[in-house]
mmCIF file of C-alpha atoms in Angstrom:
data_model
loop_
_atom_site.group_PDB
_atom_site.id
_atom_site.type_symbol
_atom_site.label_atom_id
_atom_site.label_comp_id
_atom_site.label_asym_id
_atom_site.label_seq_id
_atom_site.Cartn_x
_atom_site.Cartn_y
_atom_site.Cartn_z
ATOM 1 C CA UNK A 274 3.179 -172.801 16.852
ATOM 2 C CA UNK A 275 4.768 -175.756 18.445
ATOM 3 C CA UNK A 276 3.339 -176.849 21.904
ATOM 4 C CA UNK A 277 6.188 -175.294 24.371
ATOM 5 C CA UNK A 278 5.826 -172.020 22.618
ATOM 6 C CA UNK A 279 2.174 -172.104 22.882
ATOM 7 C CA UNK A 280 2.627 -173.436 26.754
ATOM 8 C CA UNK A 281 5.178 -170.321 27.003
ATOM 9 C CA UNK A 282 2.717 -167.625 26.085
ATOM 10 C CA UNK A 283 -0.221 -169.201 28.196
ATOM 11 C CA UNK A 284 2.191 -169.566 31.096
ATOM 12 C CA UNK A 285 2.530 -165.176 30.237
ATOM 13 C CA UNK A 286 -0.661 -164.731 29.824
ATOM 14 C CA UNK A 287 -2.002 -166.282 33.031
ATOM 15 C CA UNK A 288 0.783 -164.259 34.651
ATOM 16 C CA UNK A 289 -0.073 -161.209 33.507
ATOM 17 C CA UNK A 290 -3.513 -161.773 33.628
ATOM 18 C CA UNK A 291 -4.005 -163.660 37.064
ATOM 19 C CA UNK A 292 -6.157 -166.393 35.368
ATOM 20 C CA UNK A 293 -6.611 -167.663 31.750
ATOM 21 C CA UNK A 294 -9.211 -169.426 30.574
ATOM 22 C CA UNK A 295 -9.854 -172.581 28.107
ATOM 23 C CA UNK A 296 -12.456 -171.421 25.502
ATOM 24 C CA UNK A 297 -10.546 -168.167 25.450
ATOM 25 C CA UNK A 298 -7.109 -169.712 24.943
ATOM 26 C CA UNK A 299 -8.435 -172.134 22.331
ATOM 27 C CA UNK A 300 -9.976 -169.468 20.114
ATOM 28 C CA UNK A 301 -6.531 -167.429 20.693
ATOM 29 C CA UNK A 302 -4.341 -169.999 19.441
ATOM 30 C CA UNK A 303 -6.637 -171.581 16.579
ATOM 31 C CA UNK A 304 -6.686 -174.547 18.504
ATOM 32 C CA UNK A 305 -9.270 -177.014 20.120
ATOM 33 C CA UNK A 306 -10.105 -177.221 23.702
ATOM 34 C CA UNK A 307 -8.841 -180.395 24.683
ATOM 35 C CA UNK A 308 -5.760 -179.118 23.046
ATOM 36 C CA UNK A 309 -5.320 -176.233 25.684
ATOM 37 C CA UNK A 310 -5.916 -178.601 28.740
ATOM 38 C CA UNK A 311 -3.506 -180.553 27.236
ATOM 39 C CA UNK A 312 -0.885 -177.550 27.469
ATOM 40 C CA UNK A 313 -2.716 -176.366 31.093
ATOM 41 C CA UNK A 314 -2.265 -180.157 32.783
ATOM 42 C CA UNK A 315 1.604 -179.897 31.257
ATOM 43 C CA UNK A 316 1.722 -176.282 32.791
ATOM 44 C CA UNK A 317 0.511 -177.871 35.947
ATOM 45 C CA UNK A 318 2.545 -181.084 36.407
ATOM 46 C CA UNK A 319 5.333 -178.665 36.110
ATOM 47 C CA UNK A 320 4.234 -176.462 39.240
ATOM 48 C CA UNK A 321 3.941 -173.350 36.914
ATOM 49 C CA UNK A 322 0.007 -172.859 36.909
ATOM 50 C CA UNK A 323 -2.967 -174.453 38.988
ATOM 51 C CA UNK A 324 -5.746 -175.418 37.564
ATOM 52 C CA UNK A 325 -9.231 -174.354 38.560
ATOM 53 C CA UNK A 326 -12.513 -174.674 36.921
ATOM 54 C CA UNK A 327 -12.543 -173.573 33.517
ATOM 55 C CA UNK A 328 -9.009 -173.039 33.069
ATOM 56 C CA UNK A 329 -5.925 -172.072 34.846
ATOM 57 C CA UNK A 330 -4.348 -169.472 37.419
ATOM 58 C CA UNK A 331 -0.599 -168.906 38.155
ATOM 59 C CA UNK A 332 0.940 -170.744 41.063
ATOM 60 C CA UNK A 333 1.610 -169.631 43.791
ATOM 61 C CA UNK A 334 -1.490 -166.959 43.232
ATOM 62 C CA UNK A 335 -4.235 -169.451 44.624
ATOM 63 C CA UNK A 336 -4.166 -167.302 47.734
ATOM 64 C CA UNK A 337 -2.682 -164.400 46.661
ATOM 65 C CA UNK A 338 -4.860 -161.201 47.581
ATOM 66 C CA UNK A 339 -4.305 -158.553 45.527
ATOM 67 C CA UNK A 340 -4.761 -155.250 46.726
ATOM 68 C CA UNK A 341 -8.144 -152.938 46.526
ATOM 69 C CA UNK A 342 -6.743 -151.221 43.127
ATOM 70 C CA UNK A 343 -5.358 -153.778 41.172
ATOM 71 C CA UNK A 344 -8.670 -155.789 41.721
ATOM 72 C CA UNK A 345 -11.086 -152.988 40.957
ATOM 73 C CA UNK A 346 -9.424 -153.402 37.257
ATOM 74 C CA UNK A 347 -10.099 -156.724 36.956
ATOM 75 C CA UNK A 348 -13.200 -157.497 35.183
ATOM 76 C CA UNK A 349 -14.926 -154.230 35.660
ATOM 77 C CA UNK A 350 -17.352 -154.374 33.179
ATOM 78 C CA UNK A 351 -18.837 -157.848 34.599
ATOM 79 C CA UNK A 352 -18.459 -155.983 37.970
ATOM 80 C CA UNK A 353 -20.445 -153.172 36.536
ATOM 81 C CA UNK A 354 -23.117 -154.908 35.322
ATOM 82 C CA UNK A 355 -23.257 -156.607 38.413
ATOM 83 C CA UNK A 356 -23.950 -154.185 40.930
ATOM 84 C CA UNK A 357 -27.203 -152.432 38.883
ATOM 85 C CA UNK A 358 -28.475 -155.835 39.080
ATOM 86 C CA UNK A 359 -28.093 -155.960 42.755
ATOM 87 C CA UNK A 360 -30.314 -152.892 42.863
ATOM 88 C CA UNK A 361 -33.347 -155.084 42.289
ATOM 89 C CA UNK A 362 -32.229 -156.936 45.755
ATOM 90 C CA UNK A 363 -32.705 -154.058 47.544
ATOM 91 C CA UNK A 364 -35.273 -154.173 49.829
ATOM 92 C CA UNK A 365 -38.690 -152.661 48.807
ATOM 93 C CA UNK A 366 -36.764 -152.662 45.139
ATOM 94 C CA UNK A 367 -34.443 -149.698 44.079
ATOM 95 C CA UNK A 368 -36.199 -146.857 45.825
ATOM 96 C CA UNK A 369 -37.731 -148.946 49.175
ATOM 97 C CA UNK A 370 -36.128 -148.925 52.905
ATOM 98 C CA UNK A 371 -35.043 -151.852 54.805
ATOM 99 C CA UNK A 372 -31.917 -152.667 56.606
ATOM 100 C CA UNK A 373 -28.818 -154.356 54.014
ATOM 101 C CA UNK A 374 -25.370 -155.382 55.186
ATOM 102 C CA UNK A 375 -22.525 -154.028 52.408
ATOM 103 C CA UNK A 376 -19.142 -156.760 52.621
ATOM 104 C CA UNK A 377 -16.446 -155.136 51.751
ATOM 105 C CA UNK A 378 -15.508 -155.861 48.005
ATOM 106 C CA UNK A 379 -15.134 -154.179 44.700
ATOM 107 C CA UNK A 380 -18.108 -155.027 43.777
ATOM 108 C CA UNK A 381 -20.016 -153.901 46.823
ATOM 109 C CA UNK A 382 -18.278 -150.060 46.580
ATOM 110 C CA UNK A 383 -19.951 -150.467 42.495
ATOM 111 C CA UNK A 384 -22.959 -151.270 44.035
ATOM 112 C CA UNK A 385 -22.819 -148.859 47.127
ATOM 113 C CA UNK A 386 -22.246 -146.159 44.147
ATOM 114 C CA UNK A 387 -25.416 -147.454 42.404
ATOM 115 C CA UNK A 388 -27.742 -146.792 45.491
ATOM 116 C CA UNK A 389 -30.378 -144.192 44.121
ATOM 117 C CA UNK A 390 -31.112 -141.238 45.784
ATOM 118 C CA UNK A 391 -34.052 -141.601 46.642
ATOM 119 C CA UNK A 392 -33.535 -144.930 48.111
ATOM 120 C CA UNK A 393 -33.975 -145.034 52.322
ATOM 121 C CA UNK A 394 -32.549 -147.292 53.820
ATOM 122 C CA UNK A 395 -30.514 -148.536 57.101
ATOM 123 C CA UNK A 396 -26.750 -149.578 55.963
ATOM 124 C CA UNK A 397 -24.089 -151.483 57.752
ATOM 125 C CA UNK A 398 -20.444 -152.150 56.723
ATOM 126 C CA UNK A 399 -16.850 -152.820 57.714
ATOM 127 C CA UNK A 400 -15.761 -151.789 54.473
ATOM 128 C CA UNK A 401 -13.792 -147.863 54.279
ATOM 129 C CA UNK A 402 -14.252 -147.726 50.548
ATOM 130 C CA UNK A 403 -18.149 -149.085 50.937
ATOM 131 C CA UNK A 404 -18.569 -146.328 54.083
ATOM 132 C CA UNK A 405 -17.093 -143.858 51.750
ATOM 133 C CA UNK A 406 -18.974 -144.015 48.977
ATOM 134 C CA UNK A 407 -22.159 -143.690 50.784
ATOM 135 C CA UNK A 408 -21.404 -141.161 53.761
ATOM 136 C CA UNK A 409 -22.961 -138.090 52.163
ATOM 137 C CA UNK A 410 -26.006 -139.993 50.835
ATOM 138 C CA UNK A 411 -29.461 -138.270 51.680
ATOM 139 C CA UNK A 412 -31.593 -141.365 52.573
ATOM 140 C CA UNK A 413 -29.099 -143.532 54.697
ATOM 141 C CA UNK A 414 -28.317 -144.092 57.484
ATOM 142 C CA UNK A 415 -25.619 -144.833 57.620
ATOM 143 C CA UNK A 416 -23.317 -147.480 60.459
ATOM 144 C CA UNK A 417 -19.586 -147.932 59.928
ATOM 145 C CA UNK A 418 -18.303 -151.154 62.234
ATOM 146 C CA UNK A 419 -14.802 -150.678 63.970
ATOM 147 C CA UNK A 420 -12.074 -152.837 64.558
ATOM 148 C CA UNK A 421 -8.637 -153.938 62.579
ATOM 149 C CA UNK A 422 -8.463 -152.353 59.313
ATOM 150 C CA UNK A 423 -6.594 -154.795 57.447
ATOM 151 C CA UNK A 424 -4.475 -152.885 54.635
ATOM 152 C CA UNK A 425 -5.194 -155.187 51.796
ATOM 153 C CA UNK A 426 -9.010 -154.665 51.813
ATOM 154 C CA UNK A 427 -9.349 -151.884 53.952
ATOM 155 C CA UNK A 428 -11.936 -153.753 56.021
ATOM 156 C CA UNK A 429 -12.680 -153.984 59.498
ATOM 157 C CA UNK A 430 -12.087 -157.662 61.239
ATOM 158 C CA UNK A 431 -11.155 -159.016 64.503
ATOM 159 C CA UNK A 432 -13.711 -159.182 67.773
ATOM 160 C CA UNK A 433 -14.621 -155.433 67.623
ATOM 161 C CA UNK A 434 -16.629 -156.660 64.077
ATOM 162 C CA UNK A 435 -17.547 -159.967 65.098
ATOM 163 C CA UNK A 436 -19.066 -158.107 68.517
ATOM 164 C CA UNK A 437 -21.053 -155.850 66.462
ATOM 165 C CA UNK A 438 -22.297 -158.362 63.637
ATOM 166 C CA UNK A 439 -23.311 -160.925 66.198
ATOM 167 C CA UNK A 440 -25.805 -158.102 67.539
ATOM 168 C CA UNK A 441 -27.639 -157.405 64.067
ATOM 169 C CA UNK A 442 -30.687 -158.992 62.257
ATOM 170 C CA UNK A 443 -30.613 -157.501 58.384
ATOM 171 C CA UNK A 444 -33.090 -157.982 55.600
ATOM 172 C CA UNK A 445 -30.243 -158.312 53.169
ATOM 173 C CA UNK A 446 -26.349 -159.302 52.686
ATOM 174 C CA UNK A 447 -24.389 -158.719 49.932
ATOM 175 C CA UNK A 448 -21.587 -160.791 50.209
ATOM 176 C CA UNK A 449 -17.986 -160.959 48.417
ATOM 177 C CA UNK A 450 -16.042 -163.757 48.194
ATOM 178 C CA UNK A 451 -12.578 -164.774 46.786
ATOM 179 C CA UNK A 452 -13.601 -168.099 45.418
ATOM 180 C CA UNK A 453 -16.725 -170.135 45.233
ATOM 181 C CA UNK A 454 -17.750 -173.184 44.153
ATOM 182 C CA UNK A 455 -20.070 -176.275 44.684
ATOM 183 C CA UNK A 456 -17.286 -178.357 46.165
ATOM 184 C CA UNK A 457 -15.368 -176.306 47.313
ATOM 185 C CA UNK A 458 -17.875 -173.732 49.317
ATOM 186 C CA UNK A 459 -17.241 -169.716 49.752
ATOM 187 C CA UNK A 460 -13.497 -169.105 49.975
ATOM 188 C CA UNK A 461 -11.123 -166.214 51.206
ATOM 189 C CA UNK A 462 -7.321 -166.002 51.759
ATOM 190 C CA UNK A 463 -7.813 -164.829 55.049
ATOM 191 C CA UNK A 464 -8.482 -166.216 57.892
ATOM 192 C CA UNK A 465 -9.667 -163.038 59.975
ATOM 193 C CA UNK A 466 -11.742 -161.689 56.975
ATOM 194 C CA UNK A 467 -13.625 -165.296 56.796
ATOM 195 C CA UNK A 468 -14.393 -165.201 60.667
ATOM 196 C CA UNK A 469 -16.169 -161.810 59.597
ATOM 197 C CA UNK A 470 -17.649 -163.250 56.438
ATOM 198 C CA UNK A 471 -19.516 -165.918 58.565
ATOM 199 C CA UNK A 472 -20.788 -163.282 61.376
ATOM 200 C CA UNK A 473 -22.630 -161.338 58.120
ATOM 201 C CA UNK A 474 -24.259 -164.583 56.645
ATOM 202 C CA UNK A 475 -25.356 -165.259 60.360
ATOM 203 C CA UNK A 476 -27.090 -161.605 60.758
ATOM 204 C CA UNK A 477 -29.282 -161.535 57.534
ATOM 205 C CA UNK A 478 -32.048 -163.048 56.502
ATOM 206 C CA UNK A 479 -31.572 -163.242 52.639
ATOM 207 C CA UNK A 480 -27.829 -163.656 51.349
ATOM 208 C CA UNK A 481 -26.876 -162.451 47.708
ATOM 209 C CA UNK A 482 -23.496 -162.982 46.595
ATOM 210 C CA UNK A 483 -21.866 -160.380 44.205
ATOM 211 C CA UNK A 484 -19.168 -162.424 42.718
ATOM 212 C CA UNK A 485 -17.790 -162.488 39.132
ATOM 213 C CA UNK A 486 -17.015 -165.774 37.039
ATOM 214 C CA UNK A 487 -13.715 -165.696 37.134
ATOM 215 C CA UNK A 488 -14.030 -166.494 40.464
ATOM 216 C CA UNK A 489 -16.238 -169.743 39.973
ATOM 217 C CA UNK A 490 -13.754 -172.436 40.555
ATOM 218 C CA UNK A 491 -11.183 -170.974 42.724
ATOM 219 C CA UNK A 492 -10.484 -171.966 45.973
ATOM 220 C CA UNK A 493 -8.601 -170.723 48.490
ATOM 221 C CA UNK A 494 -7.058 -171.357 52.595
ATOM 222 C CA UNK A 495 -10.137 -170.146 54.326
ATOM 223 C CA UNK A 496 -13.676 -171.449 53.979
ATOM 224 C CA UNK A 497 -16.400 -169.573 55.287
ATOM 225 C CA UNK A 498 -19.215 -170.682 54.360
ATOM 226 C CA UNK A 499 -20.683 -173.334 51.653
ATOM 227 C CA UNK A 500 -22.911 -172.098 48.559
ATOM 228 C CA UNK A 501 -26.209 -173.388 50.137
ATOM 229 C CA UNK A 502 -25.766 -170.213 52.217
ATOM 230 C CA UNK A 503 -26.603 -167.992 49.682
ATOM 231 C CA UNK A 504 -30.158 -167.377 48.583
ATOM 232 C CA UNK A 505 -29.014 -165.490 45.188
ATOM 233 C CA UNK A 506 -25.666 -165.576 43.451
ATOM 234 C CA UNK A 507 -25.230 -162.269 40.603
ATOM 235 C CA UNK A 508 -22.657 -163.137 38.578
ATOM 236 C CA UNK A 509 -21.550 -162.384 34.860
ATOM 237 C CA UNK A 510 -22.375 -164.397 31.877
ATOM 238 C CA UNK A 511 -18.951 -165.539 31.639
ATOM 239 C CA UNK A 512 -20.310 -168.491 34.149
ATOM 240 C CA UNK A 513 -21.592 -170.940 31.521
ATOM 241 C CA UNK A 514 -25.103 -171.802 31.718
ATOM 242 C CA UNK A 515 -24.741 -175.428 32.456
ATOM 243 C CA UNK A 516 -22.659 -174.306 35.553
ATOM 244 C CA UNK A 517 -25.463 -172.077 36.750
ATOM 245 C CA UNK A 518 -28.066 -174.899 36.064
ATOM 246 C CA UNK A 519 -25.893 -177.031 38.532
ATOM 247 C CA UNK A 520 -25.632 -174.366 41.242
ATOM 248 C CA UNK A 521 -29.496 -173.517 40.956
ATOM 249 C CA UNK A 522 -30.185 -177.589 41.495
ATOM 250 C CA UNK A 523 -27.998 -177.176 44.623
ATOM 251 C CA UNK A 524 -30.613 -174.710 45.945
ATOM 252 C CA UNK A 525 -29.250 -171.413 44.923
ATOM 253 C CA UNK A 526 -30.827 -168.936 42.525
ATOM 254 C CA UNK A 527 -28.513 -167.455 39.977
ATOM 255 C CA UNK A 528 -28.624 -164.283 37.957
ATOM 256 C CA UNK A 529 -26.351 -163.819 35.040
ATOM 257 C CA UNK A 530 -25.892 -159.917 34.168
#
């Protein structure tokens, strides 16, 4: 296969899939690494892709927010895998009681799913899906916070949240993000849903970030918050483990599910 024709069917495949990456691509095309970022920095210079750590997205996508359904589909399995090890953040472990703050996020309905029956415990969240999931749960209690849904993630933002955040000290976060990285901090397209972001870091005492490693790398308009925040990153093993080596010496503890 001649370069453009390889370039051609990475430029579809990041298209299709949102992101490719360069180990993947290399071991699709029988090539070697520095081969793809060869094709990925051609892609680039030619305004067809950005690159982000690891490999490539589509531009044009970098803050593109795809809606609740279409990202549920992405990576499930990592997301999976993900939330059941979030259980063992709970406070008092999987069947203790404490007070935990649920962002809204794919991975946080997996997670809110997860909760064991048995578990007591105080919950907050802006999230519909999250509040949803958990409404006829035995040992919750449960507190939905209002405000303006936005359509995209059905989550509450705006003063009516930031009000209500502002007045809350919780033993636990789990937080979402869009993108995260050590330069480039916690990341969201939005400006209204990173205004909330910050008002949940600011009203718990630990901070565990459910993100998968796709999103390692990415970066996008709104920064809310910088990776020193976070007291635990879960992520998938898809985040190599020289990058979690790097983000552990910046202070934060990862776990790769």
């Amino acid at each position: 296969m001649y370069a453009p024709e390889r370039q051609q069917e990475i430029l579809r495949l990041a298209r299709e899939g949102g992101r490719v990456d360069v180990l993947s691509l290399a071991e699709e095309f029988q090539v070697t690494a520095e081969t793809v970022r060869r094709d990925l920095k051609a892609l680039d210079r030619a305004g067809l892709v950005r690159r982000v750590h690891g490999g490539a997205i589509p531009a044009g996508r970098l803050d593109f927010e795809p809606d609740l359904a279409e990202r549920d589909a992405v990576a499930a399995d990592e997301k999976q895998r993900i939330a059941r090890a979030a259980l063992a953040e709970l406070p008092g472990g999987e069947g203790g009681s404490g007070s935990v703050i649920l962002d809204a996020g794919t991975t946080a309905v997996r997670l809110a799913a997860e909760i064991p029956l048995e578990a007591e415990l105080t919950v907050v969240t802006h999230s519909l899906p999250v509040a949803a999931r958990l409404a006829d749960h035995p040992g919750l209690t449960l507190h939905l916070v209002g405000g303006r849904i936005r359509r995209r993630t059905r989550a509450a933002v705006d003063d009516w949240a930031l009000r209500a955040y502002r007045e809350l000290n919780a033993d636990v976060l789990f937080l979402a993000t869009n993108g995260f990285s050590l330069d480039g901090g916690l990341t969201t397209p939005d400006l209204a849903e990173a205004a909330v972001k910050r008002a949940l870091i600011a009203a718990a005492r630990r901070v565990v970030l459910l993100a998968d490693s796709a999103k390692f790398g990415q970066q996008h308009f709104a920064r809310f918050g910088e990776l020193s925040d976070v007291d635990l990153l879960i992520t998938d093993t898809g985040l190599s483990p020289d990058d979690a080596l790097a983000i552990e010496r910046a202070g934060t503890e990862v776990v790769r599910a």
